[in-house]
Amino acid sequence: MPYSFFPLFSSHLDLAHHYWIQVVKKGDTVIDATCGNGKDALILARLALDEEQGHLIGLDIQPEAILRTQHFLQEHLTEQAMKKISLIQQSHAEFPKNVEHSSVKLIVYNLGYLPEGNKAITTMTITTLVSVERALALLVPGGVLSITCYPGHDEGKNEEAALESWLKALSPKFYSACQHRWLNRSHSPSLILIQKKINN
């Protein structure tokens, strides 16, 4: 599937995908830490997997999300590609123990609640902060964390504010961090990007 540059003033998700395309190459290991319905996972799989290499890990605390993601990926990917995908029902506060430090090119978070799911079940500030802290150690030099925040609900607003505070304490010697926000949309999602520097 060919990819093109995003149009000016596109959505927060289009903007995130644009950055992923610049970062991920065939053979990379990538993680979808909140796989939801599997739409982000599909893009990551198409970027990272080929017939011989690459690995996609998808995490979600809800069994419904894991099932939705599995079915969605099976509809769009080959059986060979599915063999390179690990879907695991667990909190994003933990990563599989077999994922080595400095081995992952991109870790994606799409925070909030499962689309068309129970809105009372949402990512939580405390576990998200634990997760992103641990995720930094997993990145290869040049690797990226991509975090989409949804401040339109109370926990999402707290989550975004806590992440912004955490980002300000990150050493600029080791990481580059930025945030994209649409200023003329009320309670619009924002995109946070953190890249581990290659040369310190």
Coordinates of C-alpha atoms in Angstrom, one line a residue:
M1 CA 0.0 0.0 0.0
P2 CA 1.6 3.3 -1.0
Y3 CA 1.8 6.2 1.4
S4 CA 1.8 9.9 0.6
F5 CA 2.5 13.0 2.6
F6 CA -0.3 14.3 4.7
P7 CA -2.4 17.2 3.4
L8 CA -2.0 20.5 5.2
F9 CA -4.4 20.9 8.2
S10 CA -5.1 17.1 8.3
S11 CA -6.4 15.3 11.4
H12 CA -4.2 14.4 14.4
L13 CA -4.2 10.7 13.3
D14 CA -3.1 11.6 9.8
L15 CA -0.3 13.7 11.3
A16 CA 0.8 10.8 13.5
H17 CA 0.9 8.4 10.6
H18 CA 3.0 10.9 8.6
Y19 CA 5.7 10.8 11.3
W20 CA 5.5 7.0 11.6
I21 CA 6.2 6.7 7.9
Q22 CA 9.4 8.7 8.3
V23 CA 10.6 6.5 11.2
V24 CA 9.7 2.9 10.5
K25 CA 11.5 0.7 8.0
K26 CA 10.9 -2.9 7.0
G27 CA 12.4 -5.3 9.6
D28 CA 11.8 -3.0 12.6
T29 CA 10.2 -3.9 15.8
V30 CA 7.2 -1.7 16.7
I31 CA 4.7 -1.7 19.5
D32 CA 1.1 -0.5 19.6
A33 CA 0.7 -0.1 23.3
T34 CA -3.1 0.6 23.1
C35 CA -4.3 -1.4 20.1
G36 CA -8.0 -0.7 20.4
N37 CA -9.7 -1.6 17.1
G38 CA -6.5 -2.4 15.3
K39 CA -6.4 0.4 12.8
D40 CA -3.0 1.8 14.0
A41 CA -1.7 -1.7 14.3
L42 CA -2.5 -2.3 10.6
I43 CA -0.5 0.7 9.5
L44 CA 2.4 -0.3 11.8
A45 CA 2.3 -3.9 10.3
R46 CA 2.4 -2.6 6.8
L47 CA 5.4 -0.3 7.6
A48 CA 7.5 -2.8 9.6
L49 CA 6.7 -6.3 8.3
D50 CA 7.8 -8.1 5.2
E51 CA 8.0 -11.8 4.3
E52 CA 11.2 -12.4 6.3
Q53 CA 11.5 -9.9 9.1
G54 CA 9.9 -7.3 11.4
H55 CA 7.8 -7.7 14.5
L56 CA 4.6 -6.0 15.7
I57 CA 3.6 -6.2 19.3
G58 CA 0.0 -5.1 20.2
L59 CA -1.1 -4.5 23.8
D60 CA -4.5 -3.8 25.3
I61 CA -6.0 -4.4 28.7
Q62 CA -9.4 -5.2 27.3
P63 CA -10.0 -8.7 25.7
E64 CA -12.5 -7.1 23.4
A65 CA -9.8 -4.9 21.9
I66 CA -7.5 -7.8 21.4
L67 CA -10.2 -9.7 19.5
R68 CA -11.2 -6.7 17.4
T69 CA -7.5 -6.1 16.5
Q70 CA -6.9 -9.8 15.6
H71 CA -9.9 -10.0 13.4
F72 CA -9.2 -6.7 11.7
L73 CA -5.6 -7.6 11.0
Q74 CA -6.6 -11.0 9.7
E75 CA -8.9 -9.4 7.2
H76 CA -6.1 -7.2 5.8
L77 CA -2.9 -9.1 6.2
T78 CA -1.5 -12.4 4.9
E79 CA -1.1 -15.5 7.1
Q80 CA 2.7 -15.0 6.9
A81 CA 2.4 -11.5 8.2
M82 CA 0.2 -12.6 11.1
K83 CA 3.0 -14.9 12.2
K84 CA 5.1 -11.8 12.9
I85 CA 2.5 -10.2 15.2
S86 CA 2.1 -10.7 18.9
L87 CA -1.2 -9.5 20.5
I88 CA -1.2 -9.6 24.3
Q89 CA -4.0 -8.7 26.7
Q90 CA -2.3 -6.7 29.4
S91 CA -1.9 -3.1 30.7
H92 CA 0.3 -0.8 28.8
A93 CA 2.1 -0.2 32.1
E94 CA 4.0 -3.4 31.4
F95 CA 5.9 -4.6 28.3
P96 CA 6.6 -8.2 27.5
K97 CA 9.8 -9.4 29.3
N98 CA 11.3 -10.6 26.1
V99 CA 11.4 -7.1 24.6
E100 CA 15.0 -6.0 25.0
H101 CA 16.2 -2.5 25.8
S102 CA 17.2 -0.5 22.8
S103 CA 15.4 -2.8 20.3
V104 CA 12.2 -1.0 19.3
K105 CA 11.9 1.7 16.6
L106 CA 8.4 3.1 17.4
I107 CA 6.0 2.8 20.3
V108 CA 2.5 4.2 19.7
Y109 CA -0.1 5.3 22.3
N110 CA -3.6 6.3 21.3
L111 CA -4.9 7.1 24.7
G112 CA -8.5 7.3 26.0
Y113 CA -11.2 4.7 25.7
L114 CA -12.0 1.9 23.2
P115 CA -14.0 3.4 20.2
E116 CA -17.5 2.0 20.4
G117 CA -16.6 0.4 23.7
N118 CA -17.2 1.1 27.4
K119 CA -16.3 4.8 27.9
A120 CA -15.9 4.2 31.6
I121 CA -12.8 2.1 30.8
T122 CA -10.0 4.5 29.8
T123 CA -6.3 4.8 30.0
M124 CA -5.3 6.2 33.4
T125 CA -2.7 8.9 34.2
I126 CA -0.7 6.8 36.7
T127 CA -0.3 3.8 34.4
T128 CA 0.4 5.9 31.3
L129 CA 3.2 7.7 33.1
V130 CA 4.7 4.4 34.2
S131 CA 4.4 3.1 30.7
V132 CA 6.1 6.0 28.8
E133 CA 8.9 6.0 31.4
R134 CA 9.6 2.3 30.7
A135 CA 9.1 2.7 27.0
L136 CA 12.0 5.1 26.7
A137 CA 14.5 2.3 27.6
L138 CA 13.1 0.1 24.9
L139 CA 13.8 2.6 22.0
V140 CA 16.7 2.2 19.7
P141 CA 18.7 5.4 19.1
G142 CA 16.5 7.4 16.8
G143 CA 13.4 5.6 17.9
V144 CA 10.2 7.4 18.7
L145 CA 7.3 7.4 21.1
S146 CA 4.1 8.7 19.5
I147 CA 1.3 9.6 22.0
T148 CA -2.1 10.9 21.0
C149 CA -3.9 12.6 23.9
Y150 CA -7.7 13.2 24.2
P151 CA -8.3 16.1 26.7
G152 CA -12.0 16.2 25.9
H153 CA -12.8 14.0 29.0
D154 CA -11.6 14.5 32.6
E155 CA -9.1 11.7 32.8
G156 CA -7.8 12.5 29.3
K157 CA -7.3 16.1 30.4
N158 CA -5.4 15.0 33.5
E159 CA -3.4 12.5 31.4
E160 CA -2.3 15.2 28.9
A161 CA -1.3 17.7 31.6
A162 CA 0.7 15.0 33.5
L163 CA 2.5 14.1 30.3
E164 CA 3.3 17.7 29.5
S165 CA 4.9 18.1 33.0
W166 CA 6.8 14.9 32.6
L167 CA 8.1 16.0 29.2
K168 CA 9.5 19.2 30.5
A169 CA 11.8 17.2 32.8
L170 CA 13.2 15.1 30.0
S171 CA 16.9 15.8 29.4
P172 CA 17.4 17.5 26.0
K173 CA 20.8 15.9 25.8
F174 CA 19.1 12.5 25.3
Y175 CA 15.6 13.2 23.9
S176 CA 13.8 15.6 21.6
A177 CA 10.2 16.2 22.5
C178 CA 7.4 18.2 20.8
Q179 CA 3.7 18.6 20.9
H180 CA 1.2 19.3 18.1
R181 CA -2.1 20.9 18.9
W182 CA -5.0 22.4 16.8
L183 CA -5.5 25.8 18.3
N184 CA -8.9 26.5 16.7
R185 CA -10.7 23.3 17.8
S186 CA -12.1 23.1 21.3
H187 CA -10.7 20.2 23.4
S188 CA -8.9 18.9 20.3
P189 CA -6.6 15.9 20.6
S190 CA -2.9 16.6 20.7
L191 CA 0.1 14.6 19.4
I192 CA 3.2 14.2 21.5
L193 CA 6.4 12.9 19.9
I194 CA 9.6 11.9 21.8
Q195 CA 12.7 10.8 19.9
K196 CA 15.8 9.2 21.5
K197 CA 18.8 11.0 20.2
I198 CA 21.3 9.1 18.1
N199 CA 24.4 11.0 19.2
N200 CA 24.6 12.5 22.7

